[in-house]
Structure formats: C-alpha cells, structure tokens
PDB file of C-alpha atoms and ligand atoms in Angstrom:
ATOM      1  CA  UNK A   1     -61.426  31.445 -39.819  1.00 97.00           C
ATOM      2  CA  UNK A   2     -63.030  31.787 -36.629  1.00 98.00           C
ATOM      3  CA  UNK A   3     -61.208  33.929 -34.365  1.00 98.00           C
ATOM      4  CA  UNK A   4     -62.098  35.751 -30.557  1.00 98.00           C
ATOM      5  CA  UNK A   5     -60.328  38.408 -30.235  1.00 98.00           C
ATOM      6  CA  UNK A   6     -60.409  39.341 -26.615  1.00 98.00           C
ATOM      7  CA  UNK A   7     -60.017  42.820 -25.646  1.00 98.00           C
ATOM      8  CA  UNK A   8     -62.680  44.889 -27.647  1.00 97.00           C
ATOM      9  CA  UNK A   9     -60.642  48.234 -27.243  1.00 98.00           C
ATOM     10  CA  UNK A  10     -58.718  50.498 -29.399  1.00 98.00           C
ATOM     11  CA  UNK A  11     -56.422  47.748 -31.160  1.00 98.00           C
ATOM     12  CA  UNK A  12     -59.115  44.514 -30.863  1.00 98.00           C
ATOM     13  CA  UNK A  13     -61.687  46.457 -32.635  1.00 98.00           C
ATOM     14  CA  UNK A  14     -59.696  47.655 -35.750  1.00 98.00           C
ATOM     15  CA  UNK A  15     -58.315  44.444 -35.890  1.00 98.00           C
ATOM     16  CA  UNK A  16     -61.581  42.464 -35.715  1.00 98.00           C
ATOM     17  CA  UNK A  17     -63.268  44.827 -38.080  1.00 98.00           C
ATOM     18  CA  UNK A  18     -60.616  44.319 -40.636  1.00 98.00           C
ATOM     19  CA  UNK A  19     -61.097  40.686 -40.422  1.00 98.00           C
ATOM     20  CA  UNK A  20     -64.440  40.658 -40.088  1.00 98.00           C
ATOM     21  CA  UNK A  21     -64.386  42.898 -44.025  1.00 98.00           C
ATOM     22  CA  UNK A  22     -62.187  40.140 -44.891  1.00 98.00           C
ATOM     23  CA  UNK A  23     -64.827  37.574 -44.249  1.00 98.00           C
ATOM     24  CA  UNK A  24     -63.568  35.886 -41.282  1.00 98.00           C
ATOM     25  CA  UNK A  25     -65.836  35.260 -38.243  1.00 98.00           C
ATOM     26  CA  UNK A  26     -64.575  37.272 -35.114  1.00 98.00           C
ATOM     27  CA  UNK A  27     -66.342  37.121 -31.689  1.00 98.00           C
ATOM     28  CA  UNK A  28     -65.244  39.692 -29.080  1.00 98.00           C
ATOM     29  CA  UNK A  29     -63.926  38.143 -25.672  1.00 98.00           C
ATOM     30  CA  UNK A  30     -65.059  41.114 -23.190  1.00 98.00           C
ATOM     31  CA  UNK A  31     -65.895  41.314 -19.295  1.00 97.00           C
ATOM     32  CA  UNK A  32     -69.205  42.493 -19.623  1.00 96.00           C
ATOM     33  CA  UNK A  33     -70.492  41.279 -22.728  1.00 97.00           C
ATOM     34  CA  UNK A  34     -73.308  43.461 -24.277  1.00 96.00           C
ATOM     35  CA  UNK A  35     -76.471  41.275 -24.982  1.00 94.00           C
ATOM     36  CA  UNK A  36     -77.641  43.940 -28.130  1.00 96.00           C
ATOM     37  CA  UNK A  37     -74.160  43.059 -29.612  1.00 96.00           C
ATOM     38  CA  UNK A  38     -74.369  39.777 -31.246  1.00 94.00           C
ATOM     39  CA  UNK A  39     -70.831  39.713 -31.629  1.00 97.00           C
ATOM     40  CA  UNK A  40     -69.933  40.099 -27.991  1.00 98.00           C
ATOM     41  CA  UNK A  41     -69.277  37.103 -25.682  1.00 97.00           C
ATOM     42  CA  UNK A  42     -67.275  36.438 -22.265  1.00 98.00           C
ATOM     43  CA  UNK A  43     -63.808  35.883 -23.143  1.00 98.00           C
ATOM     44  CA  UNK A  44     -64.231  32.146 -22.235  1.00 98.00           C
ATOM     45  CA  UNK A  45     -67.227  31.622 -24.503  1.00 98.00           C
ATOM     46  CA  UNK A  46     -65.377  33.830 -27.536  1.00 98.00           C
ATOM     47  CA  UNK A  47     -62.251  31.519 -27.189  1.00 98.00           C
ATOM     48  CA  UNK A  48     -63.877  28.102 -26.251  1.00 97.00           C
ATOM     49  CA  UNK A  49     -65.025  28.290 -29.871  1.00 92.00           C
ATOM     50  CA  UNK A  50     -62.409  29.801 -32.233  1.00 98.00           C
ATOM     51  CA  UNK A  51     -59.181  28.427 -34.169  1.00 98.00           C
ATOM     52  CA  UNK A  52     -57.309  31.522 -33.471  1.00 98.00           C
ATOM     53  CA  UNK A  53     -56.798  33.713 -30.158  1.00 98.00           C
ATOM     54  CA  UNK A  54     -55.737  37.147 -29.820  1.00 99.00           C
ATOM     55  CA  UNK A  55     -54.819  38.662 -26.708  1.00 98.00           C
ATOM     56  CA  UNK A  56     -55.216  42.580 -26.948  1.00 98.00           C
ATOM     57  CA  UNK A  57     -55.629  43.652 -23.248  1.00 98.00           C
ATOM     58  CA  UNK A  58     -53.771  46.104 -21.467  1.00 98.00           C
ATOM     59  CA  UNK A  59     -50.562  44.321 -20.185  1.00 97.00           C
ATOM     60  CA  UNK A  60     -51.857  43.949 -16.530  1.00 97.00           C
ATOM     61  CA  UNK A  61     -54.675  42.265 -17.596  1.00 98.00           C
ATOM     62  CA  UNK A  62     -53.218  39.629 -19.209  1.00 98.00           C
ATOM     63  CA  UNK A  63     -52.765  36.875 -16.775  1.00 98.00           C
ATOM     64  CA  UNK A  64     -56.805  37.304 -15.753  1.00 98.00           C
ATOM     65  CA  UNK A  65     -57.551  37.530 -19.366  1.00 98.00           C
ATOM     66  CA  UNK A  66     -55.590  34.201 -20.131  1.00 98.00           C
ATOM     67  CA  UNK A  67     -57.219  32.268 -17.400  1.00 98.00           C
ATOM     68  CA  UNK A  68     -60.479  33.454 -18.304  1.00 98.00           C
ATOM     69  CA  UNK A  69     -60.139  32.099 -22.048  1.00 98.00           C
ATOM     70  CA  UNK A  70     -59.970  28.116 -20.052  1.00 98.00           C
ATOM     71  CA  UNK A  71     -58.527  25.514 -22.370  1.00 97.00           C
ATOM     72  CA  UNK A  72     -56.117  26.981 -25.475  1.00 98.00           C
ATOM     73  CA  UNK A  73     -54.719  23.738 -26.165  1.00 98.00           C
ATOM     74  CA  UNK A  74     -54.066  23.458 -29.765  1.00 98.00           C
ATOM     75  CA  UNK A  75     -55.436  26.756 -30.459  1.00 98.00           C
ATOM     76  CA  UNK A  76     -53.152  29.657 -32.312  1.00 98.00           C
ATOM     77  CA  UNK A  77     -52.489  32.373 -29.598  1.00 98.00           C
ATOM     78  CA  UNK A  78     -51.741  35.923 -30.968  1.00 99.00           C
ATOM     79  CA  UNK A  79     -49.960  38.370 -28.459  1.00 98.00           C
ATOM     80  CA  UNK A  80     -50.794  42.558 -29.579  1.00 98.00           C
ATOM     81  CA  UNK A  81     -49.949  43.146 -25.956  1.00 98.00           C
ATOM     82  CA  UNK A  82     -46.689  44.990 -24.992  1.00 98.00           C
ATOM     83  CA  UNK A  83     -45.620  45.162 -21.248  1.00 97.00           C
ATOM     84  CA  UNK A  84     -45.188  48.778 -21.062  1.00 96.00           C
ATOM     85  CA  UNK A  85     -44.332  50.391 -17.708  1.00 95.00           C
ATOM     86  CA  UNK A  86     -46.802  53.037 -16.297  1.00 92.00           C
ATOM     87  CA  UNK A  87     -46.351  56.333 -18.560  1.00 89.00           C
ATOM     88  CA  UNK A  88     -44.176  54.716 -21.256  1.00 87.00           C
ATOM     89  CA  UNK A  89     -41.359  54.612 -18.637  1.00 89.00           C
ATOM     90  CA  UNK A  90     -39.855  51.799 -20.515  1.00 92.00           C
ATOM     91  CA  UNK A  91     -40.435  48.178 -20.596  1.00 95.00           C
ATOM     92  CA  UNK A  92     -41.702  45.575 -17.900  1.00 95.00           C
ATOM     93  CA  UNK A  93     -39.733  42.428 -19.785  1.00 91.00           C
ATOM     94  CA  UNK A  94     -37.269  42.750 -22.069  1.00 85.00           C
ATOM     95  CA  UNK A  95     -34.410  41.506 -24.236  1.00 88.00           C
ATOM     96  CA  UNK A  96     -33.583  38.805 -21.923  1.00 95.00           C
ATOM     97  CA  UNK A  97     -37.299  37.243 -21.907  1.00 97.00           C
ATOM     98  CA  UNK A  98     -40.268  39.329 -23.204  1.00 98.00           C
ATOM     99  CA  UNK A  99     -44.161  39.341 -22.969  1.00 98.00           C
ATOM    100  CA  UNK A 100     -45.041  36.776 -25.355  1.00 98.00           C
ATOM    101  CA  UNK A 101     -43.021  34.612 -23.703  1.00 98.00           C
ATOM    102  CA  UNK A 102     -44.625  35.061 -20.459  1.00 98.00           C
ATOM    103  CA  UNK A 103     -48.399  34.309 -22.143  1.00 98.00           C
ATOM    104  CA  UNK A 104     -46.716  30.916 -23.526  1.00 98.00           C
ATOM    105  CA  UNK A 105     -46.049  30.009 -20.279  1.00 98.00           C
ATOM    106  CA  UNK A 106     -49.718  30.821 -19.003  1.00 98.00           C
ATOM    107  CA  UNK A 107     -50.564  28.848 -21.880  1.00 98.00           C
ATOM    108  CA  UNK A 108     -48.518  25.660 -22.583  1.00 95.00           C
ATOM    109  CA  UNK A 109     -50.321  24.077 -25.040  1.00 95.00           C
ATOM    110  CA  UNK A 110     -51.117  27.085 -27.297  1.00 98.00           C
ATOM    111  CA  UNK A 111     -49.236  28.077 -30.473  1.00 98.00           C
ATOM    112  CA  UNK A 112     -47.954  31.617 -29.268  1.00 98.00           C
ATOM    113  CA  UNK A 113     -47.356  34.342 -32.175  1.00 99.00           C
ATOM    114  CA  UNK A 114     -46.286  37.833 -31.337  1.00 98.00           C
ATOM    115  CA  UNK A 115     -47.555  40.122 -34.188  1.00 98.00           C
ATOM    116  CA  UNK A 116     -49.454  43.563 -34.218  1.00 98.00           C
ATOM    117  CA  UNK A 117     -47.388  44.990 -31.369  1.00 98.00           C
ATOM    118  CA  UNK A 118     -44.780  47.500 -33.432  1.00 98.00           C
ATOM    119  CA  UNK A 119     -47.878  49.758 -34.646  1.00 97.00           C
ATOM    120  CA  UNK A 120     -50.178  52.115 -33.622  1.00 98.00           C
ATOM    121  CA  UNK A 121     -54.339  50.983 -34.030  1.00 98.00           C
ATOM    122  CA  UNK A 122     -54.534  53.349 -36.655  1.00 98.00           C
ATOM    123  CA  UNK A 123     -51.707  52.603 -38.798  1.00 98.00           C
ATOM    124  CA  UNK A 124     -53.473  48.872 -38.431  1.00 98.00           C
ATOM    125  CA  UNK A 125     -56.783  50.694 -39.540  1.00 98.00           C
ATOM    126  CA  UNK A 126     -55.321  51.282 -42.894  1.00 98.00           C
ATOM    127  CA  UNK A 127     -51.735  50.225 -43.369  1.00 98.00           C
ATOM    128  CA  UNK A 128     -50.919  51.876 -46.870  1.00 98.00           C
ATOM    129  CA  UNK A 129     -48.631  54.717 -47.035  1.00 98.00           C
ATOM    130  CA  UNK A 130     -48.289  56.235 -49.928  1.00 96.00           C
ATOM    131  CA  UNK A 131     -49.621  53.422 -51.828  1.00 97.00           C
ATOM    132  CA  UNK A 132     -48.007  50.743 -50.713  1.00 97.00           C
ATOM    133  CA  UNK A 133     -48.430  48.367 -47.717  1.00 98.00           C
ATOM    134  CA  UNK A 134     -46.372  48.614 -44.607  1.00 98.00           C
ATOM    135  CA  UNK A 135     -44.683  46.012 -42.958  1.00 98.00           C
ATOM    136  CA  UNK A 136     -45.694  44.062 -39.944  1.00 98.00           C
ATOM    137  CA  UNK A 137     -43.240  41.989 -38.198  1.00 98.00           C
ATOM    138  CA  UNK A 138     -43.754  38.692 -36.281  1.00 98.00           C
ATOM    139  CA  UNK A 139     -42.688  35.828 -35.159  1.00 98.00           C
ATOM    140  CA  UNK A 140     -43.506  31.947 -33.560  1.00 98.00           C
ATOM    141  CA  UNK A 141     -42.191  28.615 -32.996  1.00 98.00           C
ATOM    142  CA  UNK A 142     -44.831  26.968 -34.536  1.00 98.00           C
ATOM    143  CA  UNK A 143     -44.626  26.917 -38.552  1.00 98.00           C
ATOM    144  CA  UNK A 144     -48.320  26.015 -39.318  1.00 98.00           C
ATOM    145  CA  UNK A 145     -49.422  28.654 -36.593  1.00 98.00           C
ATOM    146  CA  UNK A 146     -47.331  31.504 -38.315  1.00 98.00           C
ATOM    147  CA  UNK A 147     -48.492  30.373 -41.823  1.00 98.00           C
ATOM    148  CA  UNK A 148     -51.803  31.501 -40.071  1.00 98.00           C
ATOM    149  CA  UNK A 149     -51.141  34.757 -38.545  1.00 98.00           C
ATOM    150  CA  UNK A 150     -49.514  35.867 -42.007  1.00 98.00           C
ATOM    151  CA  UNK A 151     -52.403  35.264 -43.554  1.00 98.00           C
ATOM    152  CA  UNK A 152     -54.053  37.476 -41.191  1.00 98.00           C
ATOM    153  CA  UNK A 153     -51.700  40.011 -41.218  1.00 98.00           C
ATOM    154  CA  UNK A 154     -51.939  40.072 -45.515  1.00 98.00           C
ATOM    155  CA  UNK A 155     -56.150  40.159 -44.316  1.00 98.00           C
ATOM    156  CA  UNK A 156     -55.769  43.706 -43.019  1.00 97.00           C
ATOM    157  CA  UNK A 157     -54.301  44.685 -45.734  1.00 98.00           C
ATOM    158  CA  UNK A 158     -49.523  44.646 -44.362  1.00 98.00           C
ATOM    159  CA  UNK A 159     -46.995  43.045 -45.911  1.00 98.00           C
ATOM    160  CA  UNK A 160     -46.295  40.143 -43.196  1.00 98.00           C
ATOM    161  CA  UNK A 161     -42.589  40.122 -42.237  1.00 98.00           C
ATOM    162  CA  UNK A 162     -41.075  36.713 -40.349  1.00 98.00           C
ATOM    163  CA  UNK A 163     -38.895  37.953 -37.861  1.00 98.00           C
ATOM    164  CA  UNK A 164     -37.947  34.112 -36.770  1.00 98.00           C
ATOM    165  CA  UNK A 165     -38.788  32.473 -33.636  1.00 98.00           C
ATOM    166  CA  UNK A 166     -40.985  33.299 -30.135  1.00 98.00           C
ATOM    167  CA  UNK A 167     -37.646  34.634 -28.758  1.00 98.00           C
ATOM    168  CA  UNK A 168     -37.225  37.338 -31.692  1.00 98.00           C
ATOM    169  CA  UNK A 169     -40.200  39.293 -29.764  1.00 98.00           C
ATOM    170  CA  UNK A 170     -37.310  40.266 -26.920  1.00 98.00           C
ATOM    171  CA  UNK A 171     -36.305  42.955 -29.926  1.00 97.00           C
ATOM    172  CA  UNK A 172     -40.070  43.280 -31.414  1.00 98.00           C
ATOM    173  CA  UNK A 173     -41.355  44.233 -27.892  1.00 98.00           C
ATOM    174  CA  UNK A 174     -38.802  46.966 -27.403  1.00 97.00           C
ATOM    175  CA  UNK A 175     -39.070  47.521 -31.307  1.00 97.00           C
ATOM    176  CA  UNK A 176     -42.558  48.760 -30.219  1.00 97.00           C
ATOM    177  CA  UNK A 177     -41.337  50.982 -27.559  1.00 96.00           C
ATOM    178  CA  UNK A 178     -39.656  52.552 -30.447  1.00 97.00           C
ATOM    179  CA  UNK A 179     -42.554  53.426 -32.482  1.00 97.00           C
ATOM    180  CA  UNK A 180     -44.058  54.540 -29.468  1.00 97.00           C
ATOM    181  CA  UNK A 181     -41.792  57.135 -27.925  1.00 95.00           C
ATOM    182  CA  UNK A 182     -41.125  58.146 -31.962  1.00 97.00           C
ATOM    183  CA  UNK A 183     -45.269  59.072 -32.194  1.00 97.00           C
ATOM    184  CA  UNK A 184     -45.767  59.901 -28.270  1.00 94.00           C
ATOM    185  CA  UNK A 185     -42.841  61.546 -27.298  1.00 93.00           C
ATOM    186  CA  UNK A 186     -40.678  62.965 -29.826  1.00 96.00           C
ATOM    187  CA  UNK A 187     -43.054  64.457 -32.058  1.00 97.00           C
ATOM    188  CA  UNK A 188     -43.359  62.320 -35.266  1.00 98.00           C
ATOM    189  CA  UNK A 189     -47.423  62.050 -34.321  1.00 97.00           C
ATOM    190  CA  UNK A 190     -49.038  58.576 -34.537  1.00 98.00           C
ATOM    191  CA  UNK A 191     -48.971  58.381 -38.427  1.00 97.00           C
ATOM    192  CA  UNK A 192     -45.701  56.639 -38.692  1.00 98.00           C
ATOM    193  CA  UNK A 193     -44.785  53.282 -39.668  1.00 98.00           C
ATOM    194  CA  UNK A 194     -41.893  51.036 -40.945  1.00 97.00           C
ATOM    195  CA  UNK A 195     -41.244  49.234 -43.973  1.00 97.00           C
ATOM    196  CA  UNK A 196     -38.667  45.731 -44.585  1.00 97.00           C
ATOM    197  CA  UNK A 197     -36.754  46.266 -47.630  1.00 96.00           C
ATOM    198  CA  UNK A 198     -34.288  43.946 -48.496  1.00 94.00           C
ATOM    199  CA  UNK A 199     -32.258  42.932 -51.810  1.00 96.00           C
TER     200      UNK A 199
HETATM  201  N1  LIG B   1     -53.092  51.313 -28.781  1.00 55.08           N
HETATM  202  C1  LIG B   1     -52.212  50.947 -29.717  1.00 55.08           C
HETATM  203  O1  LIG B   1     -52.017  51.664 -30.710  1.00 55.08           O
HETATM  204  C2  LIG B   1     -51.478  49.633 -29.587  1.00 55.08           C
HETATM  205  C3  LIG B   1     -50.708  49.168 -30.666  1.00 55.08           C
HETATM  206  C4  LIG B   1     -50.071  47.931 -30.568  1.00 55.08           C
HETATM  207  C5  LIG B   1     -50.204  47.185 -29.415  1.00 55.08           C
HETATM  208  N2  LIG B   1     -50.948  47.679 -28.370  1.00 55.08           N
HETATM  209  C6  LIG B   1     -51.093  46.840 -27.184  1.00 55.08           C
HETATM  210  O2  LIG B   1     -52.354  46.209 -27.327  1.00 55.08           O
HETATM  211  C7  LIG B   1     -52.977  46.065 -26.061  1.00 55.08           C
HETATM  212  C8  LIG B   1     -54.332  46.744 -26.108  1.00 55.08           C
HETATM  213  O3  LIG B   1     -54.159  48.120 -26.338  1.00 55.08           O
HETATM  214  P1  LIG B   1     -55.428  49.042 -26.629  1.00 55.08           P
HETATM  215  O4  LIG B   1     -54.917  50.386 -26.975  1.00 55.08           O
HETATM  216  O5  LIG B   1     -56.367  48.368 -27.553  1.00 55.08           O
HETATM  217  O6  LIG B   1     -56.075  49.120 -25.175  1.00 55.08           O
HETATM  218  P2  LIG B   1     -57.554  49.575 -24.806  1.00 55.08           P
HETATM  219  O7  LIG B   1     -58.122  50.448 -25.872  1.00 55.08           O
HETATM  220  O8  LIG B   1     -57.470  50.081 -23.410  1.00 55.08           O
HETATM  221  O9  LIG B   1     -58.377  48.212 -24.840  1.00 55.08           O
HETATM  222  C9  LIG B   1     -58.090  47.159 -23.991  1.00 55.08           C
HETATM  223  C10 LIG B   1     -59.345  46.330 -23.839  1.00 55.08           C
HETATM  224  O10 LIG B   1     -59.043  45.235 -22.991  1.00 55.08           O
HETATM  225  C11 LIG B   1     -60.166  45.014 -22.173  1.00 55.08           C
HETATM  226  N3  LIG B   1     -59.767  44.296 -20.995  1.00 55.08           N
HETATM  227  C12 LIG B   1     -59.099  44.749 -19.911  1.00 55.08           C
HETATM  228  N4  LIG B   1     -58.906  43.767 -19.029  1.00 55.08           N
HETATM  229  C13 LIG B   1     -59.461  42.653 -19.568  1.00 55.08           C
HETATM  230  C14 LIG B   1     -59.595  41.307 -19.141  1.00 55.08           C
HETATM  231  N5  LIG B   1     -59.087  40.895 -17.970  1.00 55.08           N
HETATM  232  N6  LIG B   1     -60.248  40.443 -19.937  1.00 55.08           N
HETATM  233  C15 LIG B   1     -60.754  40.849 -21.118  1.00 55.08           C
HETATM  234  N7  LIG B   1     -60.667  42.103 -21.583  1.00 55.08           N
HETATM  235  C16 LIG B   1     -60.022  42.989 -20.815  1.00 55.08           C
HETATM  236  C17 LIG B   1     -60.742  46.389 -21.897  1.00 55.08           C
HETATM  237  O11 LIG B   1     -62.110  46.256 -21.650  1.00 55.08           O
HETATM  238  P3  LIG B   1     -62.848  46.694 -20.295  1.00 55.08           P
HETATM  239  O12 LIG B   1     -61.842  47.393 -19.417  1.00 55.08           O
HETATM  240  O13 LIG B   1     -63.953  47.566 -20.759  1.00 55.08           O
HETATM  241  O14 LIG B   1     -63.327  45.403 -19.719  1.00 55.08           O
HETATM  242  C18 LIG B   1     -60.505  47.099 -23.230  1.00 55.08           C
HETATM  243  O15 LIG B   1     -61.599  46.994 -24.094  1.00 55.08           O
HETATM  244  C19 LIG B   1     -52.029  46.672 -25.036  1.00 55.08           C
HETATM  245  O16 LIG B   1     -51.285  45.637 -24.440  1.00 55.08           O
HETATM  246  C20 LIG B   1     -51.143  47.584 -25.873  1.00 55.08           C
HETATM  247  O17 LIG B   1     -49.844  47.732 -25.312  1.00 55.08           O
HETATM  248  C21 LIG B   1     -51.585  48.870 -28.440  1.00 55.08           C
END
C-alpha cells in the first residue's frame, strides 16, 4: 500500500517504520523535507500520491497540515491526532463532537478513520505484552476504508478492535486522555496498554 504519513515525529516515524518492515511503501509528509532522505517529501507531494493518509501532527497543526495535503478525495484519511489542551489540561473537543470529526469536515471527500490515538509511540513500537498483542481500537463510517486501517493496524503487529462508527472517537479521544494521565500523571510510566476481551 502506498501510504504518506505526514508528521515525521515521535508517533509518524514508529508507525511508518513498522509499515515500511511490513513491506508497504510510506513517504513522509514534512515542512522541510530533507533532500538526503529519499523518503521525505512536502506533505502535498507525500499525499498527492498515496492510497492512505495519516495525519500525526500536533493538534494545532492540523488544519495547516490538512490544507497542505490539497485534494484527499477518495483517499483513506487516518487521524493519530488527539486535541489535547496545553499541559494535558484536558480535552479541546469532546464527547459531544471530537477531533476526527473536525478533520472530516476539512476533508469532505476523504474516508476518515480514527485509530492509533489510545497509545503511547512506544507501546506502537512493539505492541506485545507478555506475549500477546494488545488491542488497538478504531473506528469509521466507511466499511472498505476500515477493512484498510485494520489491516494496518494487524501490520504493526495489534489486535485491531472496531469500535463502530466516526462518532465512537467522542469516547476514543477521551479514551486517550486516559492512557495519558494513567502513564504521565499518575505514575503507571508509559509502558501500559489495554487489551478487548470479550466472550
Ligand atoms: N506521542 C504519543 O505517544 C502519541 C500517541 C498517540 C497519539 N498521539 C498524537 O499524535 C500526534 C503526533 O504526536 P507526536 O508525539 O508524534 O508529536 P511530535 O513528535 O511532536 O511530531 C509531530 C510532527 O508533526 C510535524 N508537524 C507539525 N506541524 C506540521 C504541519 N503543519 N505539517 C506537517 N507536519 C507538521 C512536526 O514537524 P516539524 O515541526 O519539524 O515541522 C513533527 O515532526 C499528536 O496529535 C498526538 O496527540 C501521540
């Protein structure tokens, strides 16, 4: 699959490496593309050319960083991002609307998935605790889109969980906050994660 992944920071470059090792061909949207890094592109030039988006910029950035990608018509949009307040004071959007939502609406015509937003970077660097994959919720409108991002959630190596439609990220977004204030704030450290067990 060809995917840009714009944002080449802390959760843009596990994820592209992991998809990269699974064979896929990423391109890194960036501001100031590196010309020694083959790889590297402007964020319109990395998206102008890939199946699948994903947006993994700091939450203010994300209305620039959707304009610059131009035309996402058609194209499957992931959202990483979470619209955290200044010092994890708590949520921008929530429960009544949430982020993802928000990036739809800059971009009508893409197929908007929230996923890779409940985790730290490094639990995405290697997702197995104590031998067994953790779980990585998402969720979409779009049934062929999501088909996708599970597929690229199972490529770095979680067990994909559907959480049900675009609106279900009003709980995944604060779900995040969760993990967040667990590993930042209240001492679990960032090694945590969750796992979906049902019978
Ligand atoms: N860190 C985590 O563990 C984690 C986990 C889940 C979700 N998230 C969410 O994922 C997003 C990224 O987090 P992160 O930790 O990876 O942040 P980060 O390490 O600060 O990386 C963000 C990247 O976005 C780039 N960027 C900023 N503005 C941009 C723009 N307008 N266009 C293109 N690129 C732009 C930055 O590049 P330059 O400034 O160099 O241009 C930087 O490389 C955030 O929304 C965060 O809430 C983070």
């Amino acid at each position: 699959m060809r995917i840009a992944v714009i944002g080449a920071g802390n959760v843009g470059a596990t994820l592209g490496t992991a998809w990269s090792a699974a064979g896929h061909q990423v391109t890194y949207g960036v501001r100031k593309p590196d010309p020694a890094n083959t790889a590297e592109r402007t964020v319109g030039e990395a998206a102008v050319g890939a199946e699948v988006v994903v947006l993994a910029t700091p939450w203010p950035a994300v209305d620039d960083a959707v304009a610059a990608c131009g035309e996402l018509t058609g194209k499957v949009l992931v959202d990483c991002t979470n619209p955290l307040l200044p010092g994890l004071a708590g949520l921008e959007l929530g429960t009544t609307t949430s982020g993802v939502e928000k990036v739809a609406r800059l971009a009508p015509g893409a197929k908007a998935v929230k996923a890779f937003n409940t985790v730290g970077f490094n639990v995405m660097a290697n997702p197995v605790f104590d031998g067994q994959p953790v779980s990585m919720l998402y969720c979409g409108d779009d049934p062929a889109a999501k088909a996708t991002v599970r597929q690229l959630i199972s490529d770095c190596g979680f067990e994909p969980v559907d959480a049900g439609p675009l609106k279900q990220a009003r709980l995944l977004e604060p779900f995040a906050l969760l993990w967040i204030s667990m590993a930042m704030q209240y001492g679990y450290s960032r090694d945590i994660a969750f796992r979906f067990v049902r019978r």
